[in-house]
mmCIF file of C-alpha atoms in Angstrom:
data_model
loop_
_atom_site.group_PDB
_atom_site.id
_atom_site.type_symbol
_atom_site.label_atom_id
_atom_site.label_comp_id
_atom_site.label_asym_id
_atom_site.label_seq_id
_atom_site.Cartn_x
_atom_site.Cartn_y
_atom_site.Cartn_z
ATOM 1 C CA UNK A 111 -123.165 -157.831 179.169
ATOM 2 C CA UNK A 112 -124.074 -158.120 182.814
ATOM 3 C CA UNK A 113 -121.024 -160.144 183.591
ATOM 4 C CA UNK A 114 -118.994 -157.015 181.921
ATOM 5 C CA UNK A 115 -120.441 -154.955 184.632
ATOM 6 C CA UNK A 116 -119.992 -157.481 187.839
ATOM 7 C CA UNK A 117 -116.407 -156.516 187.288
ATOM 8 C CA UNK A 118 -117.181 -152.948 188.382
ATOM 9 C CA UNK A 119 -118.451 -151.818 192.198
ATOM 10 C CA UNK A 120 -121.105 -149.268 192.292
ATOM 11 C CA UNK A 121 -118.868 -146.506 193.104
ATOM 12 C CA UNK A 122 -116.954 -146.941 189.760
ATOM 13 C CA UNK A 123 -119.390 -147.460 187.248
ATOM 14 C CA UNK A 124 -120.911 -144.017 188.515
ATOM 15 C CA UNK A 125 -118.184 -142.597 187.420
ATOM 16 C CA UNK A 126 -117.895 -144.202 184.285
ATOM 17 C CA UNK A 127 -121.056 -142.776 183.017
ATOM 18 C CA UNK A 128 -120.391 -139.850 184.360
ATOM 19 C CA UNK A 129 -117.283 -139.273 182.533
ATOM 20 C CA UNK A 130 -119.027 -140.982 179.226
ATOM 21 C CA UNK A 131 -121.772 -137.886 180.147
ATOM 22 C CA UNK A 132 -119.364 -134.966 179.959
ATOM 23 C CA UNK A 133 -118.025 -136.464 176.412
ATOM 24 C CA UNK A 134 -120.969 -136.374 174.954
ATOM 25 C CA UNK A 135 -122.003 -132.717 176.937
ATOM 26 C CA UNK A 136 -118.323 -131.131 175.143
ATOM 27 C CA UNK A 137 -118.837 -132.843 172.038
ATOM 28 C CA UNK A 138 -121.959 -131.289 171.890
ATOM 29 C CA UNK A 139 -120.858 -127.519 173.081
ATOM 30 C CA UNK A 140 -117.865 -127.775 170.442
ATOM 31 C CA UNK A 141 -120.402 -128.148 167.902
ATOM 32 C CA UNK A 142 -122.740 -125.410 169.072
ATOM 33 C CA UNK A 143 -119.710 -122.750 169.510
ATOM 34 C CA UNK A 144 -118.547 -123.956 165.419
ATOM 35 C CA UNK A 145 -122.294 -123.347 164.717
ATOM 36 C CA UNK A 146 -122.239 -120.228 166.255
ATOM 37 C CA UNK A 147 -118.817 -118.443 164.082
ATOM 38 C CA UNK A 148 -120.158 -119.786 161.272
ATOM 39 C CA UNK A 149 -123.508 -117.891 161.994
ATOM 40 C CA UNK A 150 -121.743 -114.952 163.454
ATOM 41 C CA UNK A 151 -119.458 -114.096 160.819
ATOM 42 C CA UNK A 152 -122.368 -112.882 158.363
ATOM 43 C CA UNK A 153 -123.572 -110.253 161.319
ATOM 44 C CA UNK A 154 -120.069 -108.450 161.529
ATOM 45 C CA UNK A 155 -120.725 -105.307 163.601
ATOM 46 C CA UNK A 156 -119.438 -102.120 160.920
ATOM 47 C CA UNK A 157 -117.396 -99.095 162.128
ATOM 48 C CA UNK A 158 -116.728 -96.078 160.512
ATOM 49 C CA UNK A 159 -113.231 -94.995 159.737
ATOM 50 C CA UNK A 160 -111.267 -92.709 157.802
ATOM 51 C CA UNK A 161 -109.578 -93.094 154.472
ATOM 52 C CA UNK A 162 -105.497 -91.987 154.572
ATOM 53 C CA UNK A 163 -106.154 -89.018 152.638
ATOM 54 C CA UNK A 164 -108.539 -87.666 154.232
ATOM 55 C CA UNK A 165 -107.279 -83.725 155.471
ATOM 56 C CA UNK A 166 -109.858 -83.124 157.918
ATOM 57 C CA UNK A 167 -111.885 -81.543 155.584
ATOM 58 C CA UNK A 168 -115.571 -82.089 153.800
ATOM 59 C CA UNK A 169 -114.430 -80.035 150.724
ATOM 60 C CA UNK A 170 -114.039 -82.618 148.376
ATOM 61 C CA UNK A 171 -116.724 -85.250 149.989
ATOM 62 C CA UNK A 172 -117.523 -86.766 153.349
ATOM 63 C CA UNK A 173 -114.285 -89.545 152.738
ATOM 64 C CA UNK A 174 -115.024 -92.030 154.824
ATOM 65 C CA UNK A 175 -116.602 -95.366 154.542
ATOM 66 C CA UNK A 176 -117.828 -98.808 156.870
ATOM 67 C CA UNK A 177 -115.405 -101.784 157.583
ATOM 68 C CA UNK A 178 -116.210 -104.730 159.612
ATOM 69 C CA UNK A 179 -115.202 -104.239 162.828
ATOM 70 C CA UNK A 180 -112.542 -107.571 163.091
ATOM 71 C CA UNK A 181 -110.736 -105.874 160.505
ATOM 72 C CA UNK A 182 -110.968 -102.766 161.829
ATOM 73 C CA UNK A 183 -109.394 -104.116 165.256
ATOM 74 C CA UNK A 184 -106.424 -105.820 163.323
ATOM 75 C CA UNK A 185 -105.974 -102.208 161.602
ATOM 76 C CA UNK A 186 -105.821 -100.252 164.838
ATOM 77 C CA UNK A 187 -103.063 -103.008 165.914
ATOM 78 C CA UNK A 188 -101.300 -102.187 162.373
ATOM 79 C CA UNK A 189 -101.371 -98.387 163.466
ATOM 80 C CA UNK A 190 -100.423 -98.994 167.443
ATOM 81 C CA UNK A 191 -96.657 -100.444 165.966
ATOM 82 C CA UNK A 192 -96.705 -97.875 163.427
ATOM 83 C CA UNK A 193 -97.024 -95.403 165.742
ATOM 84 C CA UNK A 194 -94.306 -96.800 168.068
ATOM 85 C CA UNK A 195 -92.272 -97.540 164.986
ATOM 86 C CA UNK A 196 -92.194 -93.727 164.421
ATOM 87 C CA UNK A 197 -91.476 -93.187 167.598
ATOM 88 C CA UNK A 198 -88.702 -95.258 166.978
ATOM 89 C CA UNK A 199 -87.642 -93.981 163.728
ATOM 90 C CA UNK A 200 -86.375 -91.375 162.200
ATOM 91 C CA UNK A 201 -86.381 -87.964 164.087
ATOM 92 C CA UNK A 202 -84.802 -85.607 161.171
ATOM 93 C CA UNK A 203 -87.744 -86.868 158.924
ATOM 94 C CA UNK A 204 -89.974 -86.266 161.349
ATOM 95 C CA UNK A 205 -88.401 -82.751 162.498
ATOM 96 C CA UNK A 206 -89.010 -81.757 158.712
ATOM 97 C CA UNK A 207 -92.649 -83.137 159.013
ATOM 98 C CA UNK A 208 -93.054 -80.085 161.870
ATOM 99 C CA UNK A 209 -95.700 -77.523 161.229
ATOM 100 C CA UNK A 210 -93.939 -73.941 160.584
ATOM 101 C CA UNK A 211 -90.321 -73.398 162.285
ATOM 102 C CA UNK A 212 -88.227 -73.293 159.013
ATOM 103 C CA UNK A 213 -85.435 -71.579 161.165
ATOM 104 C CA UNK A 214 -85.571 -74.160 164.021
ATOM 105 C CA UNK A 215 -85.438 -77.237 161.611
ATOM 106 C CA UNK A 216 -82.511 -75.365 159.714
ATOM 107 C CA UNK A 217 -80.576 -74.595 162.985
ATOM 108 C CA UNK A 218 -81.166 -78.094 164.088
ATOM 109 C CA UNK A 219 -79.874 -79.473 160.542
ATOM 110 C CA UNK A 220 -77.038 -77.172 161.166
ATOM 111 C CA UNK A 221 -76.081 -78.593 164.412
ATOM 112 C CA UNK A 222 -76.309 -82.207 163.483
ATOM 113 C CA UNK A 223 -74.042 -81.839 160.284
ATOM 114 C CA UNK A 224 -71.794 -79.875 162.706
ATOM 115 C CA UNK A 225 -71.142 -82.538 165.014
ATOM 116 C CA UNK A 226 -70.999 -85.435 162.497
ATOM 117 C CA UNK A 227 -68.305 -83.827 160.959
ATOM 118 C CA UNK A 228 -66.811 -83.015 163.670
ATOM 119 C CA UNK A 229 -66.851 -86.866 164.966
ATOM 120 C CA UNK A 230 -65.592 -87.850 161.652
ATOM 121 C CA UNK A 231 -62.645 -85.672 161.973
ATOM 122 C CA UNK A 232 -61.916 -87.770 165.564
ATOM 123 C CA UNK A 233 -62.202 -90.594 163.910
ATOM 124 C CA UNK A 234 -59.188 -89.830 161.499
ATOM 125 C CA UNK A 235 -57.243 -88.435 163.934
ATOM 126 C CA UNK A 236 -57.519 -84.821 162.949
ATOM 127 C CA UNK A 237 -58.188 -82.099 166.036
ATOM 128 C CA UNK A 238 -61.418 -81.143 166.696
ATOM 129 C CA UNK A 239 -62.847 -78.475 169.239
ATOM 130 C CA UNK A 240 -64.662 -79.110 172.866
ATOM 131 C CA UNK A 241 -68.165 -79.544 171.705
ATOM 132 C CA UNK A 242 -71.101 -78.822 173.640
ATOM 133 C CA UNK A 243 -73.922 -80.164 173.213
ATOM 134 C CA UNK A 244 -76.633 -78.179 175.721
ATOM 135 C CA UNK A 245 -78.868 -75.917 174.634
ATOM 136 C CA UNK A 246 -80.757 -72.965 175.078
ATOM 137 C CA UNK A 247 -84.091 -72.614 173.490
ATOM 138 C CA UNK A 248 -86.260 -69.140 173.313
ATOM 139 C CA UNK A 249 -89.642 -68.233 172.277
ATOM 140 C CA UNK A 250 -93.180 -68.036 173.671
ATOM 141 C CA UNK A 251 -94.943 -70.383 175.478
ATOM 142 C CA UNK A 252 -96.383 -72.843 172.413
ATOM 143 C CA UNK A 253 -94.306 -72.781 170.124
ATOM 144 C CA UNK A 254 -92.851 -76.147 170.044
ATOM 145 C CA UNK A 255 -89.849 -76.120 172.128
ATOM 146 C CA UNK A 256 -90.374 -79.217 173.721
ATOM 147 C CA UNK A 257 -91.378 -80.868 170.927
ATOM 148 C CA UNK A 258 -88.560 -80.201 168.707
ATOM 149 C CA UNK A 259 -86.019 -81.004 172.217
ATOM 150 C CA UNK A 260 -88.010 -84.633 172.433
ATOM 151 C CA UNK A 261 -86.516 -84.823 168.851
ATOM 152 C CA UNK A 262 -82.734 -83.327 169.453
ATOM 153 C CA UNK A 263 -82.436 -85.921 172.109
ATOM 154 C CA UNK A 264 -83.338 -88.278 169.459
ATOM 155 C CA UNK A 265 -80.891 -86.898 167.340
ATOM 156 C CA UNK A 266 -78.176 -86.955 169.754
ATOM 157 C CA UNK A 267 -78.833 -90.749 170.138
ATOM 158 C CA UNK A 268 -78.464 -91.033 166.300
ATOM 159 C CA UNK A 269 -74.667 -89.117 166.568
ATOM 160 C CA UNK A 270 -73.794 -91.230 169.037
ATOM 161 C CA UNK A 271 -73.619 -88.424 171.741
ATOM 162 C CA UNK A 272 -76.495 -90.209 174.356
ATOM 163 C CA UNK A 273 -77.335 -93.551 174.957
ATOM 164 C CA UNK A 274 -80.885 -93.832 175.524
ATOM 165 C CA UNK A 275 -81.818 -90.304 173.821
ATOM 166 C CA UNK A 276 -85.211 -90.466 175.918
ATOM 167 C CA UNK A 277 -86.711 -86.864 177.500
ATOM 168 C CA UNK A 278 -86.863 -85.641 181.228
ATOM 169 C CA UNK A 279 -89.245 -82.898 181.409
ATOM 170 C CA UNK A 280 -89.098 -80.608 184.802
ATOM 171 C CA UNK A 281 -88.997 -76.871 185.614
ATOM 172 C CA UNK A 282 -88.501 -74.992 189.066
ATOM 173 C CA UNK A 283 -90.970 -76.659 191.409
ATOM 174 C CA UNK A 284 -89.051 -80.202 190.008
ATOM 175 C CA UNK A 285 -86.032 -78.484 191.301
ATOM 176 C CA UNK A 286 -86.022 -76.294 194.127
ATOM 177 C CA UNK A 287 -87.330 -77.659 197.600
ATOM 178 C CA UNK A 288 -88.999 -75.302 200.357
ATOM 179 C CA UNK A 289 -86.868 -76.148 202.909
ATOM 180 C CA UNK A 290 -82.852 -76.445 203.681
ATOM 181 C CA UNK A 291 -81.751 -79.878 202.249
ATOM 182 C CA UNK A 292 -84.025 -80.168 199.925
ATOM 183 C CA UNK A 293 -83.282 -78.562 196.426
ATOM 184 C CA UNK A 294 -79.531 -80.651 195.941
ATOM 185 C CA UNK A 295 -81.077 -84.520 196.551
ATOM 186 C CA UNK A 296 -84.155 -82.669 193.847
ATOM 187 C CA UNK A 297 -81.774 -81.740 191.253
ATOM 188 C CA UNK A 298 -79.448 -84.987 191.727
ATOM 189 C CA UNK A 299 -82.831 -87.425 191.280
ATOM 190 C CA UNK A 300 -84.155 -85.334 188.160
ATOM 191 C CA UNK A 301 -79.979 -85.497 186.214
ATOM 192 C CA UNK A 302 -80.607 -89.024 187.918
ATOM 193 C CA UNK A 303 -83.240 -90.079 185.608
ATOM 194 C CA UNK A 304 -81.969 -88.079 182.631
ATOM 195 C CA UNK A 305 -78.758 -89.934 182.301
ATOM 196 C CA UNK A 306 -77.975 -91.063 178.710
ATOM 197 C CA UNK A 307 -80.471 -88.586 177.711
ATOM 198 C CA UNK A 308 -81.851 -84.828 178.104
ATOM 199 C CA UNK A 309 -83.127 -83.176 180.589
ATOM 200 C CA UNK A 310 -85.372 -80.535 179.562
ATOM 201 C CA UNK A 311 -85.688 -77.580 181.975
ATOM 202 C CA UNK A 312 -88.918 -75.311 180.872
ATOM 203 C CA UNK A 313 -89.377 -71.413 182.016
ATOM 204 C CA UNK A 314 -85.687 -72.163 183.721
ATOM 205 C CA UNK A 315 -85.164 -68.313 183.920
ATOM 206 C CA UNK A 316 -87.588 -68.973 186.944
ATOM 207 C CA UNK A 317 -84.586 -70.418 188.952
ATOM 208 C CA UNK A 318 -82.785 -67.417 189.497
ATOM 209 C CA UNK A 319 -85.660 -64.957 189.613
ATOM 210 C CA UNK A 320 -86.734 -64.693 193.435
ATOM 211 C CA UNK A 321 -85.406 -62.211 195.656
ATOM 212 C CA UNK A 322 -86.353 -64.126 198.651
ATOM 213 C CA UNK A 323 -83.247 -64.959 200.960
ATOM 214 C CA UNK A 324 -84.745 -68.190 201.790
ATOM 215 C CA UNK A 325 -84.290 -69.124 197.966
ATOM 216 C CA UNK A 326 -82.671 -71.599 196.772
ATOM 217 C CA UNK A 327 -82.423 -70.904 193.389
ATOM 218 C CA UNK A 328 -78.634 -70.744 193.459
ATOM 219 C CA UNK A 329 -78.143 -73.844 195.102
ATOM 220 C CA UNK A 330 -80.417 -75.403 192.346
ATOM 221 C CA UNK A 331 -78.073 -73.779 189.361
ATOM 222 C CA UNK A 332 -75.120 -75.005 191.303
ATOM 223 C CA UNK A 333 -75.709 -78.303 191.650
ATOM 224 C CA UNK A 334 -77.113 -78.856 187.938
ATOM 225 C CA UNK A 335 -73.365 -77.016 187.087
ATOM 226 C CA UNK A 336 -71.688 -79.495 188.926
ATOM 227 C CA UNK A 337 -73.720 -82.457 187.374
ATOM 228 C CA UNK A 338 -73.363 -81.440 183.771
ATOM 229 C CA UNK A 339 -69.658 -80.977 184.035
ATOM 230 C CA UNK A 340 -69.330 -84.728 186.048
ATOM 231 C CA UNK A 341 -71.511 -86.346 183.770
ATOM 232 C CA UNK A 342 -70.670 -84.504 180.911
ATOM 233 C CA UNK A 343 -70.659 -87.383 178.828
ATOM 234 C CA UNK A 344 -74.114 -89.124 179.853
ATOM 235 C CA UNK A 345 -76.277 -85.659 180.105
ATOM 236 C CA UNK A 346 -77.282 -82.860 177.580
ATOM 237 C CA UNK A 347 -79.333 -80.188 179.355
ATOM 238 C CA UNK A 348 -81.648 -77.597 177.538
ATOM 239 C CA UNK A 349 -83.078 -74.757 179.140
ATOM 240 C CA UNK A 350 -85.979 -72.964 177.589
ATOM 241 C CA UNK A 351 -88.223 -69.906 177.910
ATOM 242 C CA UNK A 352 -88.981 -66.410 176.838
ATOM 243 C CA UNK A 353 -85.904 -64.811 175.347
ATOM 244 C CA UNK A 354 -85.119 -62.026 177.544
ATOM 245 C CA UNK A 355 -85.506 -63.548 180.555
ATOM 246 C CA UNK A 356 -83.133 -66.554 179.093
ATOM 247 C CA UNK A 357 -80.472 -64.313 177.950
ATOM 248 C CA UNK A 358 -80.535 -62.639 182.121
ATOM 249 C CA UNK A 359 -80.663 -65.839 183.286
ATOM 250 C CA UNK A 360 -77.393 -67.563 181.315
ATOM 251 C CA UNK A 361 -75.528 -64.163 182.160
ATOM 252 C CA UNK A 362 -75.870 -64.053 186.274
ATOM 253 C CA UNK A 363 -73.605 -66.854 186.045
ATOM 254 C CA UNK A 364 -69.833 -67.409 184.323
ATOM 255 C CA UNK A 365 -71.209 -71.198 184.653
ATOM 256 C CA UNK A 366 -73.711 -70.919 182.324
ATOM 257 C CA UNK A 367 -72.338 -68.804 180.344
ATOM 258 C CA UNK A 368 -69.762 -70.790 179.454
ATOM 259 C CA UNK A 369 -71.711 -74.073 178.797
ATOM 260 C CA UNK A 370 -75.034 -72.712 177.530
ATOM 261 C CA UNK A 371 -73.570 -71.019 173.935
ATOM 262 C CA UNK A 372 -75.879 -72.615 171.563
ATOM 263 C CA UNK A 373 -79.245 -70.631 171.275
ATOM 264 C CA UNK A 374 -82.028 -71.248 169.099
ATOM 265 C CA UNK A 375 -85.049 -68.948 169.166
ATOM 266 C CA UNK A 376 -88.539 -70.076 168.252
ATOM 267 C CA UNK A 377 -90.993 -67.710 166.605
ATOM 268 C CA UNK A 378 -95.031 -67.444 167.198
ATOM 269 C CA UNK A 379 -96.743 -69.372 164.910
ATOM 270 C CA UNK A 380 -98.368 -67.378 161.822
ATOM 271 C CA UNK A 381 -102.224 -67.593 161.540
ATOM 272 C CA UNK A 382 -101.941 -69.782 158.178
ATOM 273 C CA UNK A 383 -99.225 -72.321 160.399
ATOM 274 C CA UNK A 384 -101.992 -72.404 163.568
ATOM 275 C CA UNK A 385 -104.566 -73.057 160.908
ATOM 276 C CA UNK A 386 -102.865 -76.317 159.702
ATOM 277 C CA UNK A 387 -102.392 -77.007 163.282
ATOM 278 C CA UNK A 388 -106.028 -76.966 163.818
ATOM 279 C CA UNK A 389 -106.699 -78.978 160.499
ATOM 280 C CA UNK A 390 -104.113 -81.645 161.917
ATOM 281 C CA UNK A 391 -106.013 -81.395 165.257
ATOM 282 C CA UNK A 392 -109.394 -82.539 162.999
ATOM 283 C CA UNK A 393 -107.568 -85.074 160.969
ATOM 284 C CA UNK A 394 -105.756 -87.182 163.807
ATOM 285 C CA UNK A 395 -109.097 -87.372 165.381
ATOM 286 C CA UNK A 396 -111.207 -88.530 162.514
ATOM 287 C CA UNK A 397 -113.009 -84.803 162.180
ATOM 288 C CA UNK A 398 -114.348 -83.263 159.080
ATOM 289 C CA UNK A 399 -115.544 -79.664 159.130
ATOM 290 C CA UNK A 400 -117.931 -77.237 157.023
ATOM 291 C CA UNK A 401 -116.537 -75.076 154.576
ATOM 292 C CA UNK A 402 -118.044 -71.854 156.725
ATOM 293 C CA UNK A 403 -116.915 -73.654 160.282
ATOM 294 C CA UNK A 404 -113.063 -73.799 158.336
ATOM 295 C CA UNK A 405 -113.286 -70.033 157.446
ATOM 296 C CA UNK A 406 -114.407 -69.073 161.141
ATOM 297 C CA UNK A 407 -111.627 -70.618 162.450
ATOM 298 C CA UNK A 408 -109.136 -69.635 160.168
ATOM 299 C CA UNK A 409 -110.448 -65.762 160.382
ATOM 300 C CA UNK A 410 -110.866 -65.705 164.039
ATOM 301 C CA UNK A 411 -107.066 -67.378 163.967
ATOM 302 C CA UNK A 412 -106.000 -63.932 161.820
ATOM 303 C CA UNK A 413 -107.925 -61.993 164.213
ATOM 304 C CA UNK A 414 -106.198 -63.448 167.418
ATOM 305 C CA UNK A 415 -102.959 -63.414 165.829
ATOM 306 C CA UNK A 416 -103.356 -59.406 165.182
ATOM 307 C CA UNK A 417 -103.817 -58.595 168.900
ATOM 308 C CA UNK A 418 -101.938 -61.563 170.458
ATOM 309 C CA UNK A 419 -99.964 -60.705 173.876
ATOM 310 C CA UNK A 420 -96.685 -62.408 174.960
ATOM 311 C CA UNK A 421 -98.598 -64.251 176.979
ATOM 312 C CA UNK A 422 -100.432 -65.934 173.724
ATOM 313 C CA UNK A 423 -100.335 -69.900 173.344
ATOM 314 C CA UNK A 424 -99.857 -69.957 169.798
ATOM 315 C CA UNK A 425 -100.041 -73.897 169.418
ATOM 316 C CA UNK A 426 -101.624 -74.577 173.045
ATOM 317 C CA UNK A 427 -104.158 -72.043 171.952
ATOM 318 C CA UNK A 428 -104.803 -73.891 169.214
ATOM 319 C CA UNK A 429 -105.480 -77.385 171.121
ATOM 320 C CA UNK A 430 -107.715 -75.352 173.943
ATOM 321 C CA UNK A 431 -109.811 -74.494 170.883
ATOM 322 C CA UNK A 432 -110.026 -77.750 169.402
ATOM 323 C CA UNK A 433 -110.757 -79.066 172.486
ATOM 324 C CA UNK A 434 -113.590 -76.537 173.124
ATOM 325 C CA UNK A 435 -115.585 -77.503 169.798
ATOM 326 C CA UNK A 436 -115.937 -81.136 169.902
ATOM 327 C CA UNK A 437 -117.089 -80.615 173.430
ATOM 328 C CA UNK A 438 -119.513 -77.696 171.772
ATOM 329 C CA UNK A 439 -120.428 -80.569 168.742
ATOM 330 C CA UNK A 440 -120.656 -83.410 171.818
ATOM 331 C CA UNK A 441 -123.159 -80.784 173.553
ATOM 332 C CA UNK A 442 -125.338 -80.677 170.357
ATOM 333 C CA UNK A 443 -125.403 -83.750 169.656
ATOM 334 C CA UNK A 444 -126.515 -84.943 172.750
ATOM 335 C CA UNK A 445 -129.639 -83.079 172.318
ATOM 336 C CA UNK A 446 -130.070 -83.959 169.180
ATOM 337 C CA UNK A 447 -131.335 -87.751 170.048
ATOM 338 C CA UNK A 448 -131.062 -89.774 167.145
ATOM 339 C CA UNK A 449 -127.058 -89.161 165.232
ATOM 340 C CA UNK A 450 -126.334 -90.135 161.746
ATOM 341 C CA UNK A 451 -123.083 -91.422 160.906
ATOM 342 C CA UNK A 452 -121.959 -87.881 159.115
ATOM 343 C CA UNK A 453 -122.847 -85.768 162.581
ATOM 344 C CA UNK A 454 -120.861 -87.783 164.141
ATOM 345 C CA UNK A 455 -117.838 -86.452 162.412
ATOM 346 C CA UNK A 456 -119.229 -83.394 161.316
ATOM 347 C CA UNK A 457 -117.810 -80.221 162.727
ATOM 348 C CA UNK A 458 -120.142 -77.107 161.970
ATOM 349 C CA UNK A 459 -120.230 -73.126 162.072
ATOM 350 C CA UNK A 460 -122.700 -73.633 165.282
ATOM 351 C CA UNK A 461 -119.985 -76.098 167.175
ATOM 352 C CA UNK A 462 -117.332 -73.359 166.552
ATOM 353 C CA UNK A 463 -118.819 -70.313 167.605
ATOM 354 C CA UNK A 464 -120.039 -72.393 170.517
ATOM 355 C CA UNK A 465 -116.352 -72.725 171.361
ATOM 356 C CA UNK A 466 -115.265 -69.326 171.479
#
């Protein structure tokens, strides 16, 4: 044995056992890490979650129940591509799914069928008319304009008529710069970015409303004229806002006029359509709620409804006050020290009235 180890200086058979050590140290930690799963998989942490059916609602029974929380992670992965496989999916189905606005899923049936018969008539050689695809949309703020114009540009994807179908959002301060020089390169970098898609132009009566001579308002309309008829086949433009003001807007110009012919109007929401709203509010956020908490909010609903302004948010309302009671449950539960699984969850008369 000690001739074996003449062969070897010093230097090397130092680090032969150490290298013989840190086997034996990973063997060792490979073990102790198997040990450990093994031991760790009977102390699953448990999270609370929400059966499908459940509406938001404690009427029938608290519906929720304990998973462990591994399997609750691979189920929130399950929902992230369902989500994005929605988003990716089909946007008459989920047009129909839309709370209230009977007319506005109608008139955007209408439309669709309009143009694919229209493209099937191309196709077999038979005329068809100039079609025009922009869009003017009218109706208080809330009432799910952009929503529903997220959707037509999905649509218009599905007819073939875009590209990319995607949404640009803007409004009058996206548009119109302070200065000289500035509202044109604005206008060109927002139809820019909308290309093969829509470009959404919210409260666009606002463009044409100052009486300031250091407005550029005009410029602003006159450019987006001149982009919509040059990229008339990569850009659908819809303008929204409250109806009267629309309507003045589209007629101080022929340009408009002639390319804006297509209106849809969108009606407040009725008390009973905000109330599902709310309910959908609880459910997508894993919320139940009292039977007396759901009849305060659907009677104070009625109530604001009865005496609502122009100015009312009708859906946006709606959000504000869900918003405000979970921060009002949050509040009490926070002084509350100790919370069971159901307060949690629990949305109560107290909460609510907290809100308003």
């Amino acid at each position: 044995m000690a001739s074996f180890f003449d062969r070897f200086s010093s230097k090397q058979l130092t680090i032969i056992i150490i290298c013989i050590t840190a086997c034996f140290l990973m063997m060792g930690g490979c073990t102790m890490v198997l040990g450990n799963e093994d031991a760790g998989s009977e102390n699953k942490e448990k999270k609370l979650v929400f059966d499908d059916d459940d509406d938001g609602s404690d009427e029938s029974g608290h519906k929720y129940k304990f998973v462990d929380k591994d399997d609750r992670e691979e189920g929130d992965k399950a929902d992230d591509k369902s989500d994005k496989k929605k988003e990716e999916g089909d946007p008459y189905q989920e047009l129909d799914e839309l709370i209230g606005l009977e007319a506005v899923k109608a008139e955007v049936h209408s439309l669709a069928n309009y143009v694919k018969v229209q493209k099937a008539r191309k196709d077999k050689g038979l005329k068809t008319p100039n079609l025009n695809y922009h869009l003017v949309f009218t109706g208080s703020p809330g009432t799910g304009k952009t929503t529903v114009a997220r959707i037509v540009a999905r649509i218009y994807k599905d007819l073939g008529i875009l590209k990319k179908g995607h949404l640009v959002e803007t409004d009058r301060s996206g548009l119109i710069g302070q200065y000289v020089g500035q509202t044109a390169p604005r206008v060109n970098h927002m139809c820019d970015s909308a290309l093969g898609g829509v470009l959404f132009i919210d409260e666009a009566y606002a463009l044409t409303q100052s009486q300031s001579s250091q407005d550029y308002g005009s410029e602003a309309v006159a450019t987006l004229l001149k982009r919509m008829e040059d990229d008339r086949d990569r850009l659908v433009v819809i303008v929204a806002g409250y109806t009267n003001e629309m309507k003045q807007f589209i007629n101080t110009n022929p340009g408009l006029e002639s390319r804006f012919n297509r209106y849809i109007n969108f009606p407040d929401y009725s008390a009973e359509d905000l109330y599902k709203i709310f309910r959908q509010y609880l459910k997508k956020n894993q919320y139940t709620i009292t039977k007396e908490a759901a009849s305060a909010v659907f009677e104070h609903l009625q109530n604001k409804v009865a005496t609502k302004d122009r100015n009312f948010g009708n859906a946006r309302y709606v959000r504000n006050l869900f918003e405000k009671t979970i921060q009002a449950q949050a509040n009490r539960l926070a002084k509350a020290g100790k919370v069971s699984d159901e307060q949690l969850v629990e949305i109560t008369l107290a909460d609510f009235r907290q809100a308003i």
